[in-house]
Amino acid sequence: MADVLVCKDGEIAEGGVRVIQAGEVEIGVIRHDGKYYAYRNHCPHQGGPVCEGIRMPGVLDIIGEGGIFLQQDFDQKDIHIVCPWHSYEFHLEDGVNVCDKRIRLQKFKVVEKDGAVYINV
Amino acid sequence: MPMDTVDFRDLAVEEFDTTTMLKHATEQAIQRRYEDFFIADIDGHHYETGSFAQICEYIEDPVMRQQAKYQGFGGSGIASSNGAYQELMGRVTRYPGRRKEKTPTTPHRDITLTKRWMDAIGIDYVCMFPTPMLSLGLTPRPEVEVALSRAYNRWLCEVVLQNEPRIGSSLYLPINDPEASYQMVKDFGGKKGVIGFTICSPHYKATYDNAYCKTYALIEEMGLPLVYHGAFAWGGDQSMSLCNRFLAVHALGFSWFNILHCTNWLCNGMPERFPKLKTIWVESGLAWVPFLMQRLDNEWMMRSSEVPLLKRKPSDYMREMYYSTQPMEMVHNREALELTFKMMNAETQLLYASDYPHWDMDLPSTIYDLPFLSETGKRNILGGNAKRVFNLEPIVSEVKQKRLAARGTA
Ligand code: FES
């Protein structure tokens, strides 16, 4: 296990992604809302570059009293990583697929110290 | 703890490049040594809207040409009659990205873009289809369907097929006009790169109508296949307009219209009337095939008197038809998929299709990695069956030739 230097803090712009090659493994480091997340850049579906897509909030159906459909809304508390190949979605927080909990992205620990960002590979 | 430094790249939002976006597909192609065999994609797409100004120049009727230039093609606003929110609000980045992708001035942009994704994925040959034109059969004026499809087919033959041996096409038939469909086969059959003729399935004509028989006979005589390409209808279709989410329209529509035409094709004894005409059912997935086989066989046992031309069970005829793989329903149940393959004699009847660049595209690995297929079966589905059905000359792409040379096996 090694700490791999990703960048100086702030080098990845807010909302940006840096894809790093750590040996055989490609890892996407995502900066979102000031926090860093690191996942293997490999989608469990057909192997797409899952970190290279967009992030979007989850979508909710809002149901009112009596089961009445009211509208849809974005759930800003639940940001999804969206794979650019076919749009499989994963929770940004833990990399778990939004449709099937058994499918998940490989997550790497991010360490911020001395003004730099590292991941533990 | 030791600290490593690494290679990295930062994603630039303003750029888009197909080769980069498909880098992982290329890695799959290298790992699986796709250079060892021919891969044909029998359903790849381009966006003819990008070349619409050029296509308009091929419209023969000068008034229609002017109308087309003025009005443009399609209409993709949120309130358009076809619903139009297929693109997932930018989630599939190649939709907005493709407009920004840079290409050289020659060859034609559509050739460059098509070969870029073919090379990245590992495809040697593609049967190219249009995109919004798949719904042209729903236009209320049959003369518009005829004019646009003739213009498109002429443009495609002259600009694309004539100049790129790795791209072929199964040409659009303007199904609302049987006479024009016949004329299309007469005029374009035998042109370079024309490997079949296609009925785009969303339309409201019964394709067993006697008016189409001479067209089928001619296609049969030419030894070409007849393709039914699935698609959806939404606004104009009373059943589908009950759906309010595109997922529903797509899941049902792409299979439904082919289920409908396949059922009619069988119930009117078309396989007996045109025994050498090869039919291919494209872009409806596979799950509908066992459903329809079981359903029709069951009813046929009780009501064969209605369809006396059928000498065998409907499923026996269906096992002699051909099917494209995509979009393969493979999410959870490997057993169901294996049974489906068995029921349709997949090793000889199934043809790989990517549907690239559409959102539900499938890579060759969706077939290559299936544990229940033999090596021969995989190679048949990925290219061998297409070679036989479309009479294709196997081509090895330049990229694959280089890989073979690097391995010393060229
Ligand atoms: S490869 Fe990621 S969604 Fe298909």
mmCIF file with all atom_site columns, N, CA, C and O in Angstrom, chain A residues 3-5 17-21 26 41 46-48 52 54 56 61 72 82 84-87 89 100 118, chain B residues 2-4 6-11 21 23-25 28 90-94 245 332 359 361-363 366:
data_model
loop_
_atom_site.group_PDB
_atom_site.id
_atom_site.type_symbol
_atom_site.label_atom_id
_atom_site.label_alt_id
_atom_site.label_comp_id
_atom_site.label_asym_id
_atom_site.label_entity_id
_atom_site.label_seq_id
_atom_site.pdbx_PDB_ins_code
_atom_site.Cartn_x
_atom_site.Cartn_y
_atom_site.Cartn_z
_atom_site.occupancy
_atom_site.B_iso_or_equiv
_atom_site.pdbx_formal_charge
_atom_site.auth_seq_id
_atom_site.auth_comp_id
_atom_site.auth_asym_id
_atom_site.auth_atom_id
_atom_site.pdbx_PDB_model_num
ATOM 1   N N  . ASP A 1 3   ? 0.934   5.664   -0.509  1.00 0.00 ? 3   ASP A N  1
ATOM 2   C CA . ASP A 1 3   ? 0.213   6.926   -0.721  1.00 0.00 ? 3   ASP A CA 1
ATOM 3   C C  . ASP A 1 3   ? 0.694   7.518   -2.034  1.00 0.00 ? 3   ASP A C  1
ATOM 4   O O  . ASP A 1 3   ? 1.889   7.714   -2.230  1.00 0.00 ? 3   ASP A O  1
ATOM 5   N N  . VAL A 1 4   ? -0.244  7.770   -2.898  1.00 0.00 ? 4   VAL A N  1
ATOM 6   C CA . VAL A 1 4   ? 0.107   8.321   -4.202  1.00 0.00 ? 4   VAL A CA 1
ATOM 7   C C  . VAL A 1 4   ? -0.303  9.785   -4.223  1.00 0.00 ? 4   VAL A C  1
ATOM 8   O O  . VAL A 1 4   ? -1.447  10.123  -3.898  1.00 0.00 ? 4   VAL A O  1
ATOM 9   N N  . LEU A 1 5   ? 0.631   10.626  -4.584  1.00 0.00 ? 5   LEU A N  1
ATOM 10  C CA . LEU A 1 5   ? 0.341   12.062  -4.639  1.00 0.00 ? 5   LEU A CA 1
ATOM 11  C C  . LEU A 1 5   ? -0.559  12.348  -5.843  1.00 0.00 ? 5   LEU A C  1
ATOM 12  O O  . LEU A 1 5   ? -0.224  11.991  -6.977  1.00 0.00 ? 5   LEU A O  1
ATOM 13  N N  . VAL A 1 17  ? -12.044 16.616  -12.551 1.00 0.00 ? 17  VAL A N  1
ATOM 14  C CA . VAL A 1 17  ? -11.631 15.224  -12.357 1.00 0.00 ? 17  VAL A CA 1
ATOM 15  C C  . VAL A 1 17  ? -10.194 15.089  -12.847 1.00 0.00 ? 17  VAL A C  1
ATOM 16  O O  . VAL A 1 17  ? -9.847  15.608  -13.909 1.00 0.00 ? 17  VAL A O  1
ATOM 17  N N  . ARG A 1 18  ? -9.357  14.413  -12.064 1.00 0.00 ? 18  ARG A N  1
ATOM 18  C CA . ARG A 1 18  ? -8.023  14.051  -12.549 1.00 0.00 ? 18  ARG A CA 1
ATOM 19  C C  . ARG A 1 18  ? -7.961  12.528  -12.611 1.00 0.00 ? 18  ARG A C  1
ATOM 20  O O  . ARG A 1 18  ? -8.317  11.841  -11.645 1.00 0.00 ? 18  ARG A O  1
ATOM 21  N N  . VAL A 1 19  ? -7.566  12.028  -13.769 1.00 0.00 ? 19  VAL A N  1
ATOM 22  C CA . VAL A 1 19  ? -7.444  10.575  -13.921 1.00 0.00 ? 19  VAL A CA 1
ATOM 23  C C  . VAL A 1 19  ? -5.966  10.237  -13.777 1.00 0.00 ? 19  VAL A C  1
ATOM 24  O O  . VAL A 1 19  ? -5.139  10.748  -14.535 1.00 0.00 ? 19  VAL A O  1
ATOM 25  N N  . ILE A 1 20  ? -5.654  9.396   -12.798 1.00 0.00 ? 20  ILE A N  1
ATOM 26  C CA . ILE A 1 20  ? -4.239  9.056   -12.597 1.00 0.00 ? 20  ILE A CA 1
ATOM 27  C C  . ILE A 1 20  ? -4.002  7.578   -12.875 1.00 0.00 ? 20  ILE A C  1
ATOM 28  O O  . ILE A 1 20  ? -4.898  6.741   -12.724 1.00 0.00 ? 20  ILE A O  1
ATOM 29  N N  . GLN A 1 21  ? -2.813  7.300   -13.331 1.00 0.00 ? 21  GLN A N  1
ATOM 30  C CA . GLN A 1 21  ? -2.446  5.922   -13.644 1.00 0.00 ? 21  GLN A CA 1
ATOM 31  C C  . GLN A 1 21  ? -1.528  5.447   -12.519 1.00 0.00 ? 21  GLN A C  1
ATOM 32  O O  . GLN A 1 21  ? -0.398  5.915   -12.396 1.00 0.00 ? 21  GLN A O  1
ATOM 33  N N  . GLU A 1 26  ? -6.254  2.537   -13.207 1.00 0.00 ? 26  GLU A N  1
ATOM 34  C CA . GLU A 1 26  ? -6.607  3.921   -13.520 1.00 0.00 ? 26  GLU A CA 1
ATOM 35  C C  . GLU A 1 26  ? -7.601  4.385   -12.464 1.00 0.00 ? 26  GLU A C  1
ATOM 36  O O  . GLU A 1 26  ? -8.605  3.701   -12.219 1.00 0.00 ? 26  GLU A O  1
ATOM 37  N N  . ASN A 1 41  ? -11.398 3.945   -12.183 1.00 0.00 ? 41  ASN A N  1
ATOM 38  C CA . ASN A 1 41  ? -12.081 4.494   -13.360 1.00 0.00 ? 41  ASN A CA 1
ATOM 39  C C  . ASN A 1 41  ? -12.563 3.361   -14.275 1.00 0.00 ? 41  ASN A C  1
ATOM 40  O O  . ASN A 1 41  ? -12.228 3.300   -15.447 1.00 0.00 ? 41  ASN A O  1
ATOM 41  N N  . GLN A 1 46  ? -19.945 -2.262  -18.590 1.00 0.00 ? 46  GLN A N  1
ATOM 42  C CA . GLN A 1 46  ? -19.168 -2.762  -19.733 1.00 0.00 ? 46  GLN A CA 1
ATOM 43  C C  . GLN A 1 46  ? -17.739 -2.203  -19.731 1.00 0.00 ? 46  GLN A C  1
ATOM 44  O O  . GLN A 1 46  ? -17.080 -2.175  -20.763 1.00 0.00 ? 46  GLN A O  1
ATOM 45  N N  . GLY A 1 47  ? -17.299 -1.737  -18.556 1.00 0.00 ? 47  GLY A N  1
ATOM 46  C CA . GLY A 1 47  ? -15.902 -1.311  -18.440 1.00 0.00 ? 47  GLY A CA 1
ATOM 47  C C  . GLY A 1 47  ? -15.645 0.133   -18.820 1.00 0.00 ? 47  GLY A C  1
ATOM 48  O O  . GLY A 1 47  ? -14.497 0.503   -19.083 1.00 0.00 ? 47  GLY A O  1
ATOM 49  N N  . GLY A 1 48  ? -16.653 0.946   -18.853 1.00 0.00 ? 48  GLY A N  1
ATOM 50  C CA . GLY A 1 48  ? -16.497 2.346   -19.267 1.00 0.00 ? 48  GLY A CA 1
ATOM 51  C C  . GLY A 1 48  ? -15.712 3.179   -18.260 1.00 0.00 ? 48  GLY A C  1
ATOM 52  O O  . GLY A 1 48  ? -15.542 2.788   -17.104 1.00 0.00 ? 48  GLY A O  1
ATOM 53  N N  . GLU A 1 52  ? -15.235 9.684   -15.811 1.00 0.00 ? 52  GLU A N  1
ATOM 54  C CA . GLU A 1 52  ? -15.045 10.722  -16.823 1.00 0.00 ? 52  GLU A CA 1
ATOM 55  C C  . GLU A 1 52  ? -16.347 11.334  -17.327 1.00 0.00 ? 52  GLU A C  1
ATOM 56  O O  . GLU A 1 52  ? -16.364 12.067  -18.305 1.00 0.00 ? 52  GLU A O  1
ATOM 57  N N  . ILE A 1 54  ? -20.344 12.990  -16.133 1.00 0.00 ? 54  ILE A N  1
ATOM 58  C CA . ILE A 1 54  ? -20.773 14.146  -15.334 1.00 0.00 ? 54  ILE A CA 1
ATOM 59  C C  . ILE A 1 54  ? -21.274 13.654  -13.976 1.00 0.00 ? 54  ILE A C  1
ATOM 60  O O  . ILE A 1 54  ? -21.498 12.455  -13.788 1.00 0.00 ? 54  ILE A O  1
ATOM 61  N N  . MET A 1 56  ? -24.444 14.265  -11.333 1.00 0.00 ? 56  MET A N  1
ATOM 62  C CA . MET A 1 56  ? -25.786 14.854  -11.320 1.00 0.00 ? 56  MET A CA 1
ATOM 63  C C  . MET A 1 56  ? -26.469 14.461  -10.029 1.00 0.00 ? 56  MET A C  1
ATOM 64  O O  . MET A 1 56  ? -26.232 13.356  -9.527  1.00 0.00 ? 56  MET A O  1
ATOM 65  N N  . ASP A 1 61  ? -39.233 11.172  -7.468  1.00 0.00 ? 61  ASP A N  1
ATOM 66  C CA . ASP A 1 61  ? -40.655 11.414  -7.731  1.00 0.00 ? 61  ASP A CA 1
ATOM 67  C C  . ASP A 1 61  ? -41.253 11.903  -6.412  1.00 0.00 ? 61  ASP A C  1
ATOM 68  O O  . ASP A 1 61  ? -41.080 11.252  -5.375  1.00 0.00 ? 61  ASP A O  1
ATOM 69  N N  . GLN A 1 72  ? -41.423 15.833  -10.140 1.00 0.00 ? 72  GLN A N  1
ATOM 70  C CA . GLN A 1 72  ? -40.087 15.301  -9.900  1.00 0.00 ? 72  GLN A CA 1
ATOM 71  C C  . GLN A 1 72  ? -39.213 16.410  -9.335  1.00 0.00 ? 72  GLN A C  1
ATOM 72  O O  . GLN A 1 72  ? -39.502 17.596  -9.495  1.00 0.00 ? 72  GLN A O  1
ATOM 73  N N  . VAL A 1 82  ? -22.113 9.616   -12.897 1.00 0.00 ? 82  VAL A N  1
ATOM 74  C CA . VAL A 1 82  ? -22.826 9.018   -14.027 1.00 0.00 ? 82  VAL A CA 1
ATOM 75  C C  . VAL A 1 82  ? -21.810 8.510   -15.046 1.00 0.00 ? 82  VAL A C  1
ATOM 76  O O  . VAL A 1 82  ? -21.003 9.291   -15.568 1.00 0.00 ? 82  VAL A O  1
ATOM 77  N N  . PRO A 1 84  ? -20.297 7.744   -18.441 1.00 0.00 ? 84  PRO A N  1
ATOM 78  C CA . PRO A 1 84  ? -20.626 8.390   -19.720 1.00 0.00 ? 84  PRO A CA 1
ATOM 79  C C  . PRO A 1 84  ? -21.013 7.409   -20.826 1.00 0.00 ? 84  PRO A C  1
ATOM 80  O O  . PRO A 1 84  ? -21.574 7.828   -21.828 1.00 0.00 ? 84  PRO A O  1
ATOM 81  N N  . TRP A 1 85  ? -20.720 6.113   -20.660 1.00 0.00 ? 85  TRP A N  1
ATOM 82  C CA . TRP A 1 85  ? -21.032 5.190   -21.749 1.00 0.00 ? 85  TRP A CA 1
ATOM 83  C C  . TRP A 1 85  ? -22.527 4.878   -21.845 1.00 0.00 ? 85  TRP A C  1
ATOM 84  O O  . TRP A 1 85  ? -23.109 4.944   -22.906 1.00 0.00 ? 85  TRP A O  1
ATOM 85  N N  . HIS A 1 86  ? -23.147 4.485   -20.731 1.00 0.00 ? 86  HIS A N  1
ATOM 86  C CA . HIS A 1 86  ? -24.581 4.137   -20.777 1.00 0.00 ? 86  HIS A CA 1
ATOM 87  C C  . HIS A 1 86  ? -25.370 4.714   -19.616 1.00 0.00 ? 86  HIS A C  1
ATOM 88  O O  . HIS A 1 86  ? -26.494 4.291   -19.362 1.00 0.00 ? 86  HIS A O  1
ATOM 89  N N  . SER A 1 87  ? -24.728 5.586   -18.825 1.00 0.00 ? 87  SER A N  1
ATOM 90  C CA . SER A 1 87  ? -25.482 6.279   -17.785 1.00 0.00 ? 87  SER A CA 1
ATOM 91  C C  . SER A 1 87  ? -25.844 5.428   -16.557 1.00 0.00 ? 87  SER A C  1
ATOM 92  O O  . SER A 1 87  ? -26.800 5.744   -15.866 1.00 0.00 ? 87  SER A O  1
ATOM 93  N N  . GLU A 1 89  ? -25.606 4.815   -12.802 1.00 0.00 ? 89  GLU A N  1
ATOM 94  C CA . GLU A 1 89  ? -25.366 5.863   -11.794 1.00 0.00 ? 89  GLU A CA 1
ATOM 95  C C  . GLU A 1 89  ? -24.919 5.250   -10.464 1.00 0.00 ? 89  GLU A C  1
ATOM 96  O O  . GLU A 1 89  ? -25.409 4.196   -10.060 1.00 0.00 ? 89  GLU A O  1
ATOM 97  N N  . ASP A 1 100 ? -28.726 -1.221  -7.903  1.00 0.00 ? 100 ASP A N  1
ATOM 98  C CA . ASP A 1 100 ? -28.407 -2.547  -7.377  1.00 0.00 ? 100 ASP A CA 1
ATOM 99  C C  . ASP A 1 100 ? -27.209 -2.418  -6.434  1.00 0.00 ? 100 ASP A C  1
ATOM 100 O O  . ASP A 1 100 ? -26.080 -2.179  -6.891  1.00 0.00 ? 100 ASP A O  1
ATOM 101 N N  . TYR A 1 118 ? -3.613  12.971  -1.403  1.00 0.00 ? 118 TYR A N  1
ATOM 102 C CA . TYR A 1 118 ? -3.027  11.658  -1.696  1.00 0.00 ? 118 TYR A CA 1
ATOM 103 C C  . TYR A 1 118 ? -4.145  10.635  -1.750  1.00 0.00 ? 118 TYR A C  1
ATOM 104 O O  . TYR A 1 118 ? -5.192  10.803  -1.125  1.00 0.00 ? 118 TYR A O  1
ATOM 105 N N  . PRO B 2 2   ? 5.765   4.941   1.699   1.00 0.00 ? 2   PRO B N  1
ATOM 106 C CA . PRO B 2 2   ? 6.393   5.454   0.485   1.00 0.00 ? 2   PRO B CA 1
ATOM 107 C C  . PRO B 2 2   ? 5.408   6.314   -0.307  1.00 0.00 ? 2   PRO B C  1
ATOM 108 O O  . PRO B 2 2   ? 4.206   6.088   -0.260  1.00 0.00 ? 2   PRO B O  1
ATOM 109 N N  . MET B 2 3   ? 5.917   7.274   -1.020  1.00 0.00 ? 3   MET B N  1
ATOM 110 C CA . MET B 2 3   ? 5.040   8.125   -1.820  1.00 0.00 ? 3   MET B CA 1
ATOM 111 C C  . MET B 2 3   ? 5.392   7.986   -3.302  1.00 0.00 ? 3   MET B C  1
ATOM 112 O O  . MET B 2 3   ? 6.542   8.146   -3.679  1.00 0.00 ? 3   MET B O  1
ATOM 113 N N  . ASP B 2 4   ? 4.428   7.627   -4.117  1.00 0.00 ? 4   ASP B N  1
ATOM 114 C CA . ASP B 2 4   ? 4.667   7.458   -5.545  1.00 0.00 ? 4   ASP B CA 1
ATOM 115 C C  . ASP B 2 4   ? 4.202   8.695   -6.290  1.00 0.00 ? 4   ASP B C  1
ATOM 116 O O  . ASP B 2 4   ? 3.253   9.345   -5.893  1.00 0.00 ? 4   ASP B O  1
ATOM 117 N N  . VAL B 2 6   ? 2.778   9.800   -10.130 1.00 0.00 ? 6   VAL B N  1
ATOM 118 C CA . VAL B 2 6   ? 2.053   9.044   -11.164 1.00 0.00 ? 6   VAL B CA 1
ATOM 119 C C  . VAL B 2 6   ? 1.793   9.900   -12.395 1.00 0.00 ? 6   VAL B C  1
ATOM 120 O O  . VAL B 2 6   ? 1.844   11.116  -12.341 1.00 0.00 ? 6   VAL B O  1
ATOM 121 N N  . ASP B 2 7   ? 1.456   9.193   -13.502 1.00 0.00 ? 7   ASP B N  1
ATOM 122 C CA . ASP B 2 7   ? 0.970   9.882   -14.692 1.00 0.00 ? 7   ASP B CA 1
ATOM 123 C C  . ASP B 2 7   ? -0.466  10.309  -14.446 1.00 0.00 ? 7   ASP B C  1
ATOM 124 O O  . ASP B 2 7   ? -1.222  9.592   -13.812 1.00 0.00 ? 7   ASP B O  1
ATOM 125 N N  . PHE B 2 8   ? -0.832  11.438  -14.994 1.00 0.00 ? 8   PHE B N  1
ATOM 126 C CA . PHE B 2 8   ? -2.229  11.846  -14.834 1.00 0.00 ? 8   PHE B CA 1
ATOM 127 C C  . PHE B 2 8   ? -2.685  12.649  -16.039 1.00 0.00 ? 8   PHE B C  1
ATOM 128 O O  . PHE B 2 8   ? -1.876  13.118  -16.857 1.00 0.00 ? 8   PHE B O  1
ATOM 129 N N  . ARG B 2 9   ? -4.005  12.765  -16.165 1.00 0.00 ? 9   ARG B N  1
ATOM 130 C CA . ARG B 2 9   ? -4.574  13.710  -17.133 1.00 0.00 ? 9   ARG B CA 1
ATOM 131 C C  . ARG B 2 9   ? -5.800  14.344  -16.489 1.00 0.00 ? 9   ARG B C  1
ATOM 132 O O  . ARG B 2 9   ? -6.546  13.670  -15.760 1.00 0.00 ? 9   ARG B O  1
ATOM 133 N N  . ASP B 2 10  ? -5.968  15.642  -16.721 1.00 0.00 ? 10  ASP B N  1
ATOM 134 C CA . ASP B 2 10  ? -7.150  16.336  -16.216 1.00 0.00 ? 10  ASP B CA 1
ATOM 135 C C  . ASP B 2 10  ? -8.172  16.394  -17.335 1.00 0.00 ? 10  ASP B C  1
ATOM 136 O O  . ASP B 2 10  ? -7.821  16.638  -18.491 1.00 0.00 ? 10  ASP B O  1
ATOM 137 N N  . LEU B 2 11  ? -9.417  16.148  -16.978 1.00 0.00 ? 11  LEU B N  1
ATOM 138 C CA . LEU B 2 11  ? -10.446 16.134  -18.022 1.00 0.00 ? 11  LEU B CA 1
ATOM 139 C C  . LEU B 2 11  ? -10.810 17.556  -18.410 1.00 0.00 ? 11  LEU B C  1
ATOM 140 O O  . LEU B 2 11  ? -11.074 18.388  -17.554 1.00 0.00 ? 11  LEU B O  1
ATOM 141 N N  . MET B 2 21  ? -12.533 8.728   -25.358 1.00 0.00 ? 21  MET B N  1
ATOM 142 C CA . MET B 2 21  ? -13.712 8.260   -24.628 1.00 0.00 ? 21  MET B CA 1
ATOM 143 C C  . MET B 2 21  ? -13.835 6.728   -24.686 1.00 0.00 ? 21  MET B C  1
ATOM 144 O O  . MET B 2 21  ? -14.346 6.099   -23.769 1.00 0.00 ? 21  MET B O  1
ATOM 145 N N  . LYS B 2 23  ? -11.240 4.614   -24.907 1.00 0.00 ? 23  LYS B N  1
ATOM 146 C CA . LYS B 2 23  ? -9.933  4.002   -24.614 1.00 0.00 ? 23  LYS B CA 1
ATOM 147 C C  . LYS B 2 23  ? -10.104 2.626   -23.932 1.00 0.00 ? 23  LYS B C  1
ATOM 148 O O  . LYS B 2 23  ? -9.396  1.670   -24.252 1.00 0.00 ? 23  LYS B O  1
ATOM 149 N N  . HIS B 2 24  ? -11.054 2.529   -23.030 1.00 0.00 ? 24  HIS B N  1
ATOM 150 C CA . HIS B 2 24  ? -11.245 1.246   -22.342 1.00 0.00 ? 24  HIS B CA 1
ATOM 151 C C  . HIS B 2 24  ? -11.762 0.167   -23.292 1.00 0.00 ? 24  HIS B C  1
ATOM 152 O O  . HIS B 2 24  ? -11.492 -1.015  -23.110 1.00 0.00 ? 24  HIS B O  1
ATOM 153 N N  . ALA B 2 25  ? -12.513 0.585   -24.303 1.00 0.00 ? 25  ALA B N  1
ATOM 154 C CA . ALA B 2 25  ? -12.986 -0.392  -25.299 1.00 0.00 ? 25  ALA B CA 1
ATOM 155 C C  . ALA B 2 25  ? -11.794 -0.912  -26.097 1.00 0.00 ? 25  ALA B C  1
ATOM 156 O O  . ALA B 2 25  ? -11.719 -2.104  -26.436 1.00 0.00 ? 25  ALA B O  1
ATOM 157 N N  . GLN B 2 28  ? -10.035 -3.471  -24.163 1.00 0.00 ? 28  GLN B N  1
ATOM 158 C CA . GLN B 2 28  ? -10.737 -4.766  -24.258 1.00 0.00 ? 28  GLN B CA 1
ATOM 159 C C  . GLN B 2 28  ? -10.372 -5.460  -25.563 1.00 0.00 ? 28  GLN B C  1
ATOM 160 O O  . GLN B 2 28  ? -10.149 -6.672  -25.601 1.00 0.00 ? 28  GLN B O  1
ATOM 161 N N  . GLY B 2 90  ? -27.687 14.978  -21.054 1.00 0.00 ? 90  GLY B N  1
ATOM 162 C CA . GLY B 2 90  ? -26.228 15.150  -21.059 1.00 0.00 ? 90  GLY B CA 1
ATOM 163 C C  . GLY B 2 90  ? -25.478 14.082  -20.288 1.00 0.00 ? 90  GLY B C  1
ATOM 164 O O  . GLY B 2 90  ? -24.252 14.102  -20.227 1.00 0.00 ? 90  GLY B O  1
ATOM 165 N N  . ARG B 2 91  ? -26.216 13.129  -19.680 1.00 0.00 ? 91  ARG B N  1
ATOM 166 C CA . ARG B 2 91  ? -25.523 12.090  -18.907 1.00 0.00 ? 91  ARG B CA 1
ATOM 167 C C  . ARG B 2 91  ? -24.616 11.251  -19.814 1.00 0.00 ? 91  ARG B C  1
ATOM 168 O O  . ARG B 2 91  ? -23.561 10.801  -19.387 1.00 0.00 ? 91  ARG B O  1
ATOM 169 N N  . VAL B 2 92  ? -25.072 10.984  -21.037 1.00 0.00 ? 92  VAL B N  1
ATOM 170 C CA . VAL B 2 92  ? -24.234 10.246  -21.990 1.00 0.00 ? 92  VAL B CA 1
ATOM 171 C C  . VAL B 2 92  ? -23.469 11.301  -22.787 1.00 0.00 ? 92  VAL B C  1
ATOM 172 O O  . VAL B 2 92  ? -24.020 11.955  -23.670 1.00 0.00 ? 92  VAL B O  1
ATOM 173 N N  . THR B 2 93  ? -22.207 11.475  -22.439 1.00 0.00 ? 93  THR B N  1
ATOM 174 C CA . THR B 2 93  ? -21.491 12.684  -22.876 1.00 0.00 ? 93  THR B CA 1
ATOM 175 C C  . THR B 2 93  ? -21.210 12.735  -24.377 1.00 0.00 ? 93  THR B C  1
ATOM 176 O O  . THR B 2 93  ? -20.917 13.794  -24.908 1.00 0.00 ? 93  THR B O  1
ATOM 177 N N  . ARG B 2 94  ? -21.274 11.582  -25.058 1.00 0.00 ? 94  ARG B N  1
ATOM 178 C CA . ARG B 2 94  ? -20.974 11.645  -26.499 1.00 0.00 ? 94  ARG B CA 1
ATOM 179 C C  . ARG B 2 94  ? -22.095 12.358  -27.279 1.00 0.00 ? 94  ARG B C  1
ATOM 180 O O  . ARG B 2 94  ? -21.870 12.772  -28.414 1.00 0.00 ? 94  ARG B O  1
ATOM 181 N N  . ARG B 2 245 ? -42.872 8.123   -19.689 1.00 0.00 ? 245 ARG B N  1
ATOM 182 C CA . ARG B 2 245 ? -41.419 8.120   -19.478 1.00 0.00 ? 245 ARG B CA 1
ATOM 183 C C  . ARG B 2 245 ? -40.777 7.466   -20.693 1.00 0.00 ? 245 ARG B C  1
ATOM 184 O O  . ARG B 2 245 ? -41.277 6.430   -21.188 1.00 0.00 ? 245 ARG B O  1
ATOM 185 N N  . HIS B 2 332 ? -29.419 -9.494  -15.219 1.00 0.00 ? 332 HIS B N  1
ATOM 186 C CA . HIS B 2 332 ? -29.404 -10.313 -14.006 1.00 0.00 ? 332 HIS B CA 1
ATOM 187 C C  . HIS B 2 332 ? -29.442 -11.810 -14.224 1.00 0.00 ? 332 HIS B C  1
ATOM 188 O O  . HIS B 2 332 ? -29.132 -12.565 -13.327 1.00 0.00 ? 332 HIS B O  1
ATOM 189 N N  . TRP B 2 359 ? -27.192 5.513   -26.803 1.00 0.00 ? 359 TRP B N  1
ATOM 190 C CA . TRP B 2 359 ? -26.971 5.393   -25.353 1.00 0.00 ? 359 TRP B CA 1
ATOM 191 C C  . TRP B 2 359 ? -26.965 3.954   -24.847 1.00 0.00 ? 359 TRP B C  1
ATOM 192 O O  . TRP B 2 359 ? -26.408 3.679   -23.801 1.00 0.00 ? 359 TRP B O  1
ATOM 193 N N  . MET B 2 361 ? -25.617 1.295   -26.408 1.00 0.00 ? 361 MET B N  1
ATOM 194 C CA . MET B 2 361 ? -24.699 0.531   -27.267 1.00 0.00 ? 361 MET B CA 1
ATOM 195 C C  . MET B 2 361 ? -24.081 -0.669  -26.523 1.00 0.00 ? 361 MET B C  1
ATOM 196 O O  . MET B 2 361 ? -23.933 -0.635  -25.302 1.00 0.00 ? 361 MET B O  1
ATOM 197 N N  . ASP B 2 362 ? -23.744 -1.693  -27.274 1.00 0.00 ? 362 ASP B N  1
ATOM 198 C CA . ASP B 2 362 ? -23.079 -2.872  -26.708 1.00 0.00 ? 362 ASP B CA 1
ATOM 199 C C  . ASP B 2 362 ? -21.727 -3.088  -27.379 1.00 0.00 ? 362 ASP B C  1
ATOM 200 O O  . ASP B 2 362 ? -21.627 -3.057  -28.612 1.00 0.00 ? 362 ASP B O  1
ATOM 201 N N  . LEU B 2 363 ? -20.716 -3.363  -26.569 1.00 0.00 ? 363 LEU B N  1
ATOM 202 C CA . LEU B 2 363 ? -19.391 -3.668  -27.109 1.00 0.00 ? 363 LEU B CA 1
ATOM 203 C C  . LEU B 2 363 ? -19.317 -5.145  -27.511 1.00 0.00 ? 363 LEU B C  1
ATOM 204 O O  . LEU B 2 363 ? -20.104 -5.964  -27.023 1.00 0.00 ? 363 LEU B O  1
ATOM 205 N N  . THR B 2 366 ? -19.642 -7.989  -24.887 1.00 0.00 ? 366 THR B N  1
ATOM 206 C CA . THR B 2 366 ? -20.918 -8.518  -24.386 1.00 0.00 ? 366 THR B CA 1
ATOM 207 C C  . THR B 2 366 ? -21.164 -9.917  -24.950 1.00 0.00 ? 366 THR B C  1
ATOM 208 O O  . THR B 2 366 ? -21.822 -10.742 -24.325 1.00 0.00 ? 366 THR B O  1
#
